[in-house]
Short mmCIF file of C-alpha atoms in Angstrom, two decimals:
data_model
loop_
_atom_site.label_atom_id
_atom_site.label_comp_id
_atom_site.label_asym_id
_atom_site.label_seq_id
_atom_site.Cartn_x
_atom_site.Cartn_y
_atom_site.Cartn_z
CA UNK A 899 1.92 -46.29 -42.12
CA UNK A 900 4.10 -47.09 -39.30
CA UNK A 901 3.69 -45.52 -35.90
CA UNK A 902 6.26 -43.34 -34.71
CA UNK A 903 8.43 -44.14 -31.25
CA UNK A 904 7.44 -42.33 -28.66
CA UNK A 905 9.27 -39.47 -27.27
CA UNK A 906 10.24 -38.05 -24.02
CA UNK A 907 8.53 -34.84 -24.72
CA UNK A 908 5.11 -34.46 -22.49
CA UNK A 909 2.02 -36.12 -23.95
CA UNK A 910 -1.30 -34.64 -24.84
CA UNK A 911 -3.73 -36.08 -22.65
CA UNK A 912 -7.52 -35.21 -23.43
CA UNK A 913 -7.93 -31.43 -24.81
CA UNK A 914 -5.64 -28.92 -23.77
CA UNK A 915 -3.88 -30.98 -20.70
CA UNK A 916 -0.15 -32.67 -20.78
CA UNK A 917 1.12 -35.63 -18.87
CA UNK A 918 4.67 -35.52 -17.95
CA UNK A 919 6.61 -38.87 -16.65
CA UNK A 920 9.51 -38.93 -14.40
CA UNK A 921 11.73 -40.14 -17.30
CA UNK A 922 10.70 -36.97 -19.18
CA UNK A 923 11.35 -34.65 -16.62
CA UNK A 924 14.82 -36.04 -15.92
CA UNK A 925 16.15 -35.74 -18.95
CA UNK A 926 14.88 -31.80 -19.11
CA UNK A 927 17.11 -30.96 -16.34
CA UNK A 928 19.58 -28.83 -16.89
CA UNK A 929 22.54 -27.78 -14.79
CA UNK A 930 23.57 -24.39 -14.72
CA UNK A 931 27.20 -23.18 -14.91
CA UNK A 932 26.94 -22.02 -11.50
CA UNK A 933 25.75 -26.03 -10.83
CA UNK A 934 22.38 -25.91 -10.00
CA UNK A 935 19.79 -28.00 -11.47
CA UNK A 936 17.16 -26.17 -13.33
CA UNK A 937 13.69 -27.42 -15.54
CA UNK A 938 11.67 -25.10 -16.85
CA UNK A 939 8.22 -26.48 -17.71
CA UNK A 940 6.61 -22.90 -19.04
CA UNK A 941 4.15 -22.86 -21.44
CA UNK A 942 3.36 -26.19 -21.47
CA UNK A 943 -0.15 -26.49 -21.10
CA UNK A 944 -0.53 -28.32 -17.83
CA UNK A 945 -3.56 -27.81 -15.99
CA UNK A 946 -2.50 -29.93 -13.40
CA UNK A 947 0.72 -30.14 -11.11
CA UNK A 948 2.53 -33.06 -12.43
CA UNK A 949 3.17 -34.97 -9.58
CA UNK A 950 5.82 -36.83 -11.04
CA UNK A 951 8.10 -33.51 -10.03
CA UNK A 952 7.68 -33.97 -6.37
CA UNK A 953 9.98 -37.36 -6.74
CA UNK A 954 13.09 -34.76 -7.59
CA UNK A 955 14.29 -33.81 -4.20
CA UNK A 956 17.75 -32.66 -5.78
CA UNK A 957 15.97 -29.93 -8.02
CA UNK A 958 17.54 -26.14 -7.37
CA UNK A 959 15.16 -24.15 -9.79
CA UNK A 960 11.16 -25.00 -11.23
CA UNK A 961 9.44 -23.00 -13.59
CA UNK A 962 6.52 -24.06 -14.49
CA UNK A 963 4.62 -20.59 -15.14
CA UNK A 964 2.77 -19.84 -17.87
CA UNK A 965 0.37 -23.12 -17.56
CA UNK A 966 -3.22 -23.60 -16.29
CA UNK A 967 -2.67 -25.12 -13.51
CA UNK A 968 -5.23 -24.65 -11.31
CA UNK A 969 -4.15 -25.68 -7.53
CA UNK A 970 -0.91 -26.99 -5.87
CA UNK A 971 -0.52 -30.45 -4.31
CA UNK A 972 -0.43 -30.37 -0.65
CA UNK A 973 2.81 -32.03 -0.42
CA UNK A 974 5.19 -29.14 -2.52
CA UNK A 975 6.72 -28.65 1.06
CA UNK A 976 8.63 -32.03 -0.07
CA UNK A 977 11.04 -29.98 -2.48
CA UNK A 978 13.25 -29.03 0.08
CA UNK A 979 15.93 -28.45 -1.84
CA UNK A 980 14.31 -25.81 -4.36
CA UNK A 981 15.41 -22.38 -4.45
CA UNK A 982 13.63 -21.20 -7.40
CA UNK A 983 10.01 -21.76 -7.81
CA UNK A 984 8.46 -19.35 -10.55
CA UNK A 985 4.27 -20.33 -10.93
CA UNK A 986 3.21 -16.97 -12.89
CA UNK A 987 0.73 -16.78 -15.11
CA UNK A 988 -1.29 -19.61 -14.06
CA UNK A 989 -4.85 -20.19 -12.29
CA UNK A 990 -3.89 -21.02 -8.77
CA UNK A 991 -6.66 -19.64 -6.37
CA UNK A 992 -4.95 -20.08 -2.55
CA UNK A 993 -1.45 -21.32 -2.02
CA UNK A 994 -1.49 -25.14 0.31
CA UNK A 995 -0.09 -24.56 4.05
CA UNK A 996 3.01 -26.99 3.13
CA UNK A 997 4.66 -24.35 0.84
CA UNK A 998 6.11 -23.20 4.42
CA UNK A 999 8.49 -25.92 4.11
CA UNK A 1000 10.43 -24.77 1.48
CA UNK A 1001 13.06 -23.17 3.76
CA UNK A 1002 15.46 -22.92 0.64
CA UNK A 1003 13.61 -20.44 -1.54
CA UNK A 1004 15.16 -17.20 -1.86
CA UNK A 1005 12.58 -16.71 -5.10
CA UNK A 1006 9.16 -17.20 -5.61
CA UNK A 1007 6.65 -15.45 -8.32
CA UNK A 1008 3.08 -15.91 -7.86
CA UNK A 1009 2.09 -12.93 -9.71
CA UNK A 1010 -0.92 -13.38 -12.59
CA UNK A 1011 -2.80 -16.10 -10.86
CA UNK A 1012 -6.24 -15.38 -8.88
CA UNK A 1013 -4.78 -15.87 -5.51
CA UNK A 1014 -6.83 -13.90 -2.58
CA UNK A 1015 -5.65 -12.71 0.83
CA UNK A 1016 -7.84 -15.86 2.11
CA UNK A 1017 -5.64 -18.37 -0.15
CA UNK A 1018 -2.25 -17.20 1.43
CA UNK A 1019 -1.46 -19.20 4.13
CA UNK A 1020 0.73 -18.01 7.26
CA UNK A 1021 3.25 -20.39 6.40
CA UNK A 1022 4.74 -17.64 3.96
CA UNK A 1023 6.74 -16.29 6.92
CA UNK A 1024 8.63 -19.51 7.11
CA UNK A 1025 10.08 -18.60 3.82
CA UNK A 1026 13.27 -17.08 5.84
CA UNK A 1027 15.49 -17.52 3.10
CA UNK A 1028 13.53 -15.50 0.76
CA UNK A 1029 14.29 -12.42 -1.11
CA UNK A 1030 12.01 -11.59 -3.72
CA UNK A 1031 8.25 -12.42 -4.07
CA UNK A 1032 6.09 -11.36 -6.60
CA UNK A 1033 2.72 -11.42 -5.85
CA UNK A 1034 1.36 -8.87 -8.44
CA UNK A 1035 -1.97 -9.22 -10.59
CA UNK A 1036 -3.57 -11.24 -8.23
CA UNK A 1037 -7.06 -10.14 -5.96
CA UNK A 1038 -4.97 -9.56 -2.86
CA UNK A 1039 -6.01 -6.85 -0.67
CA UNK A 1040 -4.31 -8.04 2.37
CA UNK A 1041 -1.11 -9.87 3.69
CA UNK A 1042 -0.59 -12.70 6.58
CA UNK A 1043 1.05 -11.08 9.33
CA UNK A 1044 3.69 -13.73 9.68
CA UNK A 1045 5.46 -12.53 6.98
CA UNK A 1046 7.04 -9.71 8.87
CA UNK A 1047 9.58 -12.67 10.03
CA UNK A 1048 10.98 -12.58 5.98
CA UNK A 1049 14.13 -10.37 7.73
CA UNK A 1050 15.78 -11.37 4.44
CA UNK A 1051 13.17 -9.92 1.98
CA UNK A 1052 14.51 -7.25 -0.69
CA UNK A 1053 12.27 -6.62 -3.55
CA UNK A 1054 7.97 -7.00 -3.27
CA UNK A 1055 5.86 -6.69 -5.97
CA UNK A 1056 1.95 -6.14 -5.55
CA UNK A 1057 0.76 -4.10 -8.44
CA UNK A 1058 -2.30 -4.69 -9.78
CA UNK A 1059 -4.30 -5.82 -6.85
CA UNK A 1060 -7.12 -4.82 -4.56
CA UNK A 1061 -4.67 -2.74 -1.65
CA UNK A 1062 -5.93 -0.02 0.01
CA UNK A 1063 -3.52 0.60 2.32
CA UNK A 1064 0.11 -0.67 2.67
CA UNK A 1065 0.92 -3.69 5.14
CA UNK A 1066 1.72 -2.53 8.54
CA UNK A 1067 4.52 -4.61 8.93
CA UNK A 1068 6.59 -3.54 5.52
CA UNK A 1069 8.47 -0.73 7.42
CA UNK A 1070 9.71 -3.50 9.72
CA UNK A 1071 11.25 -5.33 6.77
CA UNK A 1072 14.74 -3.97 7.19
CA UNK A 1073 16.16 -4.96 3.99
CA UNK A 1074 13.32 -5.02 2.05
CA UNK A 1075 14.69 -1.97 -0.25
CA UNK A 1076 11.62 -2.15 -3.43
CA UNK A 1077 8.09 -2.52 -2.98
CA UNK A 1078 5.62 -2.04 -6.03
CA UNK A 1079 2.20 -0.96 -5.27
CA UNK A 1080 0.82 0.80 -8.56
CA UNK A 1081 -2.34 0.58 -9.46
CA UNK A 1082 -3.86 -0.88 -5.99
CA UNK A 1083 -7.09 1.63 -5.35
CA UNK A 1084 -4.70 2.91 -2.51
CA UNK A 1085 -6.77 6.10 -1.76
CA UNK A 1086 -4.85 6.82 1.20
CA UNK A 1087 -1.75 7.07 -0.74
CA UNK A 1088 -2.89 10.24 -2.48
CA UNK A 1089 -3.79 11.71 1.02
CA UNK A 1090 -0.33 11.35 2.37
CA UNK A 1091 1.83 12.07 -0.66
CA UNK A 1092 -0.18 15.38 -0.39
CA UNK A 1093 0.37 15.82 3.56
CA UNK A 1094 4.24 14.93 2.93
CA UNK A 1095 4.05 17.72 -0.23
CA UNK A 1096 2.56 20.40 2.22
CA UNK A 1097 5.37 19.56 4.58
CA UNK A 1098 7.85 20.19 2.79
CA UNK A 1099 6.72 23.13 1.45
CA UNK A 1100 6.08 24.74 5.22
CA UNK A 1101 9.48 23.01 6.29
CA UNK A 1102 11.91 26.25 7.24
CA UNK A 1103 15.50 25.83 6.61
CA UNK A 1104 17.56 24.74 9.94
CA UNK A 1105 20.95 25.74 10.80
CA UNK A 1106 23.91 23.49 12.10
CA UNK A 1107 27.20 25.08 13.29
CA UNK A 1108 29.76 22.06 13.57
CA UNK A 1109 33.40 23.14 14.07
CA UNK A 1110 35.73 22.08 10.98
CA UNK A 1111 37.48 19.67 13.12
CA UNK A 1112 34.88 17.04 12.93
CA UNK A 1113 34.56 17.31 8.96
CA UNK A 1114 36.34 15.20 7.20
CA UNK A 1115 38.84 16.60 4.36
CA UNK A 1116 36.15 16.13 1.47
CA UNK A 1117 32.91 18.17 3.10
CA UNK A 1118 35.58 21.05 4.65
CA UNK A 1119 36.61 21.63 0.82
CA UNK A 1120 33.25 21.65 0.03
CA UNK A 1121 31.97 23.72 2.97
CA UNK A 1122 34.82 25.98 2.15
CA UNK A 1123 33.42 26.52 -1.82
CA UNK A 1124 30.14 26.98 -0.51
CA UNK A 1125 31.41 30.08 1.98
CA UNK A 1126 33.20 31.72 -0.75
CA UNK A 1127 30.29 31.68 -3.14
CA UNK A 1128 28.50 33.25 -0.53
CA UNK A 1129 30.51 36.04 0.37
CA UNK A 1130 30.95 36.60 -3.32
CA UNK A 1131 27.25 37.19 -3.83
CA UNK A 1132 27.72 39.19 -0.87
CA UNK A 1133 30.45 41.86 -2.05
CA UNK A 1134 28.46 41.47 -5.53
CA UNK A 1135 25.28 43.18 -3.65
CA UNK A 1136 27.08 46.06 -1.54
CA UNK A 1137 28.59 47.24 -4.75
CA UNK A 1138 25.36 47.13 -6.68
CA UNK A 1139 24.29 49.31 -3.66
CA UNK A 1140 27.28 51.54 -3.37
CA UNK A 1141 26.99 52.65 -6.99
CA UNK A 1142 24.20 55.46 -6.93
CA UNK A 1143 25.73 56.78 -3.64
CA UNK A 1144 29.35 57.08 -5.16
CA UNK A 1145 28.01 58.83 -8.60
CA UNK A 1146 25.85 61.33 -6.08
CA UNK A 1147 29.08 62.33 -4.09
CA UNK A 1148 30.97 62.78 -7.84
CA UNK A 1149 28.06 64.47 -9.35
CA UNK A 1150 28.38 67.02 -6.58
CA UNK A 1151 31.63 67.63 -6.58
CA UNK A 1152 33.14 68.21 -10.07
CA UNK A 1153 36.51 68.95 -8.98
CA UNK A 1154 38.92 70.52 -11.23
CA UNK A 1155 35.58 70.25 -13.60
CA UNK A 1156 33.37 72.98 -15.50
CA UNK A 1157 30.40 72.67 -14.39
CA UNK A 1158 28.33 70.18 -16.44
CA UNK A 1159 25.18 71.51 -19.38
CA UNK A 1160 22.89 69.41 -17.17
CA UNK A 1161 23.76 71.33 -14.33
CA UNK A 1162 24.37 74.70 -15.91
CA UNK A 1163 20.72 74.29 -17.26
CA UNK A 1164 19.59 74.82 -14.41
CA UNK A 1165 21.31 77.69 -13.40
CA UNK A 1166 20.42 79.58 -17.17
CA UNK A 1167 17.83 81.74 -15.90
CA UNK A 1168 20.06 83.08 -13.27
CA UNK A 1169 23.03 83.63 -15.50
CA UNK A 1170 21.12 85.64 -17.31
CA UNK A 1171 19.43 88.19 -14.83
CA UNK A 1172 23.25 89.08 -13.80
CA UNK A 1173 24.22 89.82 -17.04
CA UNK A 1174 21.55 92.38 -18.12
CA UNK A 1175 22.50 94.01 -14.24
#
């Protein structure tokens, strides 16, 4: 039988690893309508980094998650231009010091891999573009320090790793507006949810007199509705109150009235000693 031409398509090399050439990694570039030049490698079955991909300086977005590839090359820094790197779902152990120098990146998953706070270098907080890292299902239990300089960081995941307390520095992230720690053995967190619960519920109601001149037309209307429901409740109450006082001062009276049976009752036995007089 004749043998088939080859392809562009990643080779089987061995059992269970692919080799990838430059040629075939060009042509899986694609450009995005917004123009940026995206390959996504996932599921592949790598177990190395190709290093063919460190020869595209132009590329915007890599995704090469999903694989089984085991540790980084030293020289990623090189892909200056990358914005995108997704490696989730692999086997990586510690992340190379180089990985600083991909200033670009405003994304980076790392989540379902076996990093460890030792395999996370400080280079992280170089990342200054960045604004969302993943880092969840990993053995973390800490974070390098230098990544309170991420001023641009928005969204943090670290579910599903070893935490037991939250990073000092997160509340220094000022735009960091989502951080997921569930399931982290973050025994402290129970603590303080319960100390903020037992605040609240001792917390006594404050009031603040501002003059009407200083709210604008929106909260005076609705300052205004909340005032009149109160005084209704008000005037609700004193007539609830004034109701058993007013039929007293009628039920003593009878004006212009016979005398009522329930009160003549009374009176029976009396009636009835002047009449046999």
């Amino acid at each position: 039988m004749p043998k088939k031409k080859g392809s562009t398509a990643p080779k089987k090399k061995g059992s269970g690893s692919r080799k990838l050439s430059l040629k075939a990694a060009k042509k899986a570039i694609n450009v995005t309508q917004d123009g940026k030049r995206r390959l996504i490698l996932s599921n592949m079955g790598f177990t190395i980094f190709p290093k063919c991909l460190l020869k595209l300086r132009n590329l915007d977005e890599l995704d090469l998650s999903r694989n089984q590839i085991q540790k980084l090359p030293e020289t990623i820094g090189t892909l200056k231009s990358l914005r995108r790197l997704d490696l989730h779902s692999n086997k990586l152990e510690s992340v190379p010091e180089s990985i600083g120098g991909l200033i670009e990146l405003t994304y980076l998953n790392l989540a379902n891999n076996r990093l460890t706070s030792a395999g996370l270098p400080s280079t992280l907080g170089s990342l200054c573009n960045l604004k969302t890292l993943n880092l969840g299902l990993n053995q973390l239990d800490a974070l390098p320090s230098t990544m309170e300089q991420l001023s641009l960081l928005q969204e943090l995941a670290l579910f599903d790793n070893q935490f037991i307390k939250v990073p000092e520095f997160l509340p220094n992230l000022r735009n960091l507006t989502k951080v997921n720690l569930i399931r982290n053995p973050c025994t402290f967190a129970h603590a303080e949810s319960e100390r903020i619960r037992k605040e609240k519920l001792e917390q006594k109601e404050e009031l603040y007199l501002v003059h009407e001149s200083f709210l604008c037309k929106r909260c005076l209307k609705i300052c205004k509705a909340e005032a009149g429901k109160i005084l209704r409740k008000e005037r609700k109450g004193e007539k609830k109150t004034e109701k058993p006082e007013v039929f007293e001062e009628k039920k003593k009276r009878f004006e212009g009235l016979m005398t009522p049976n329930s009160v003549a009752a009374v009176t029976q036995d009396v009636w009835r000693i002047k009449s046999k007089r």
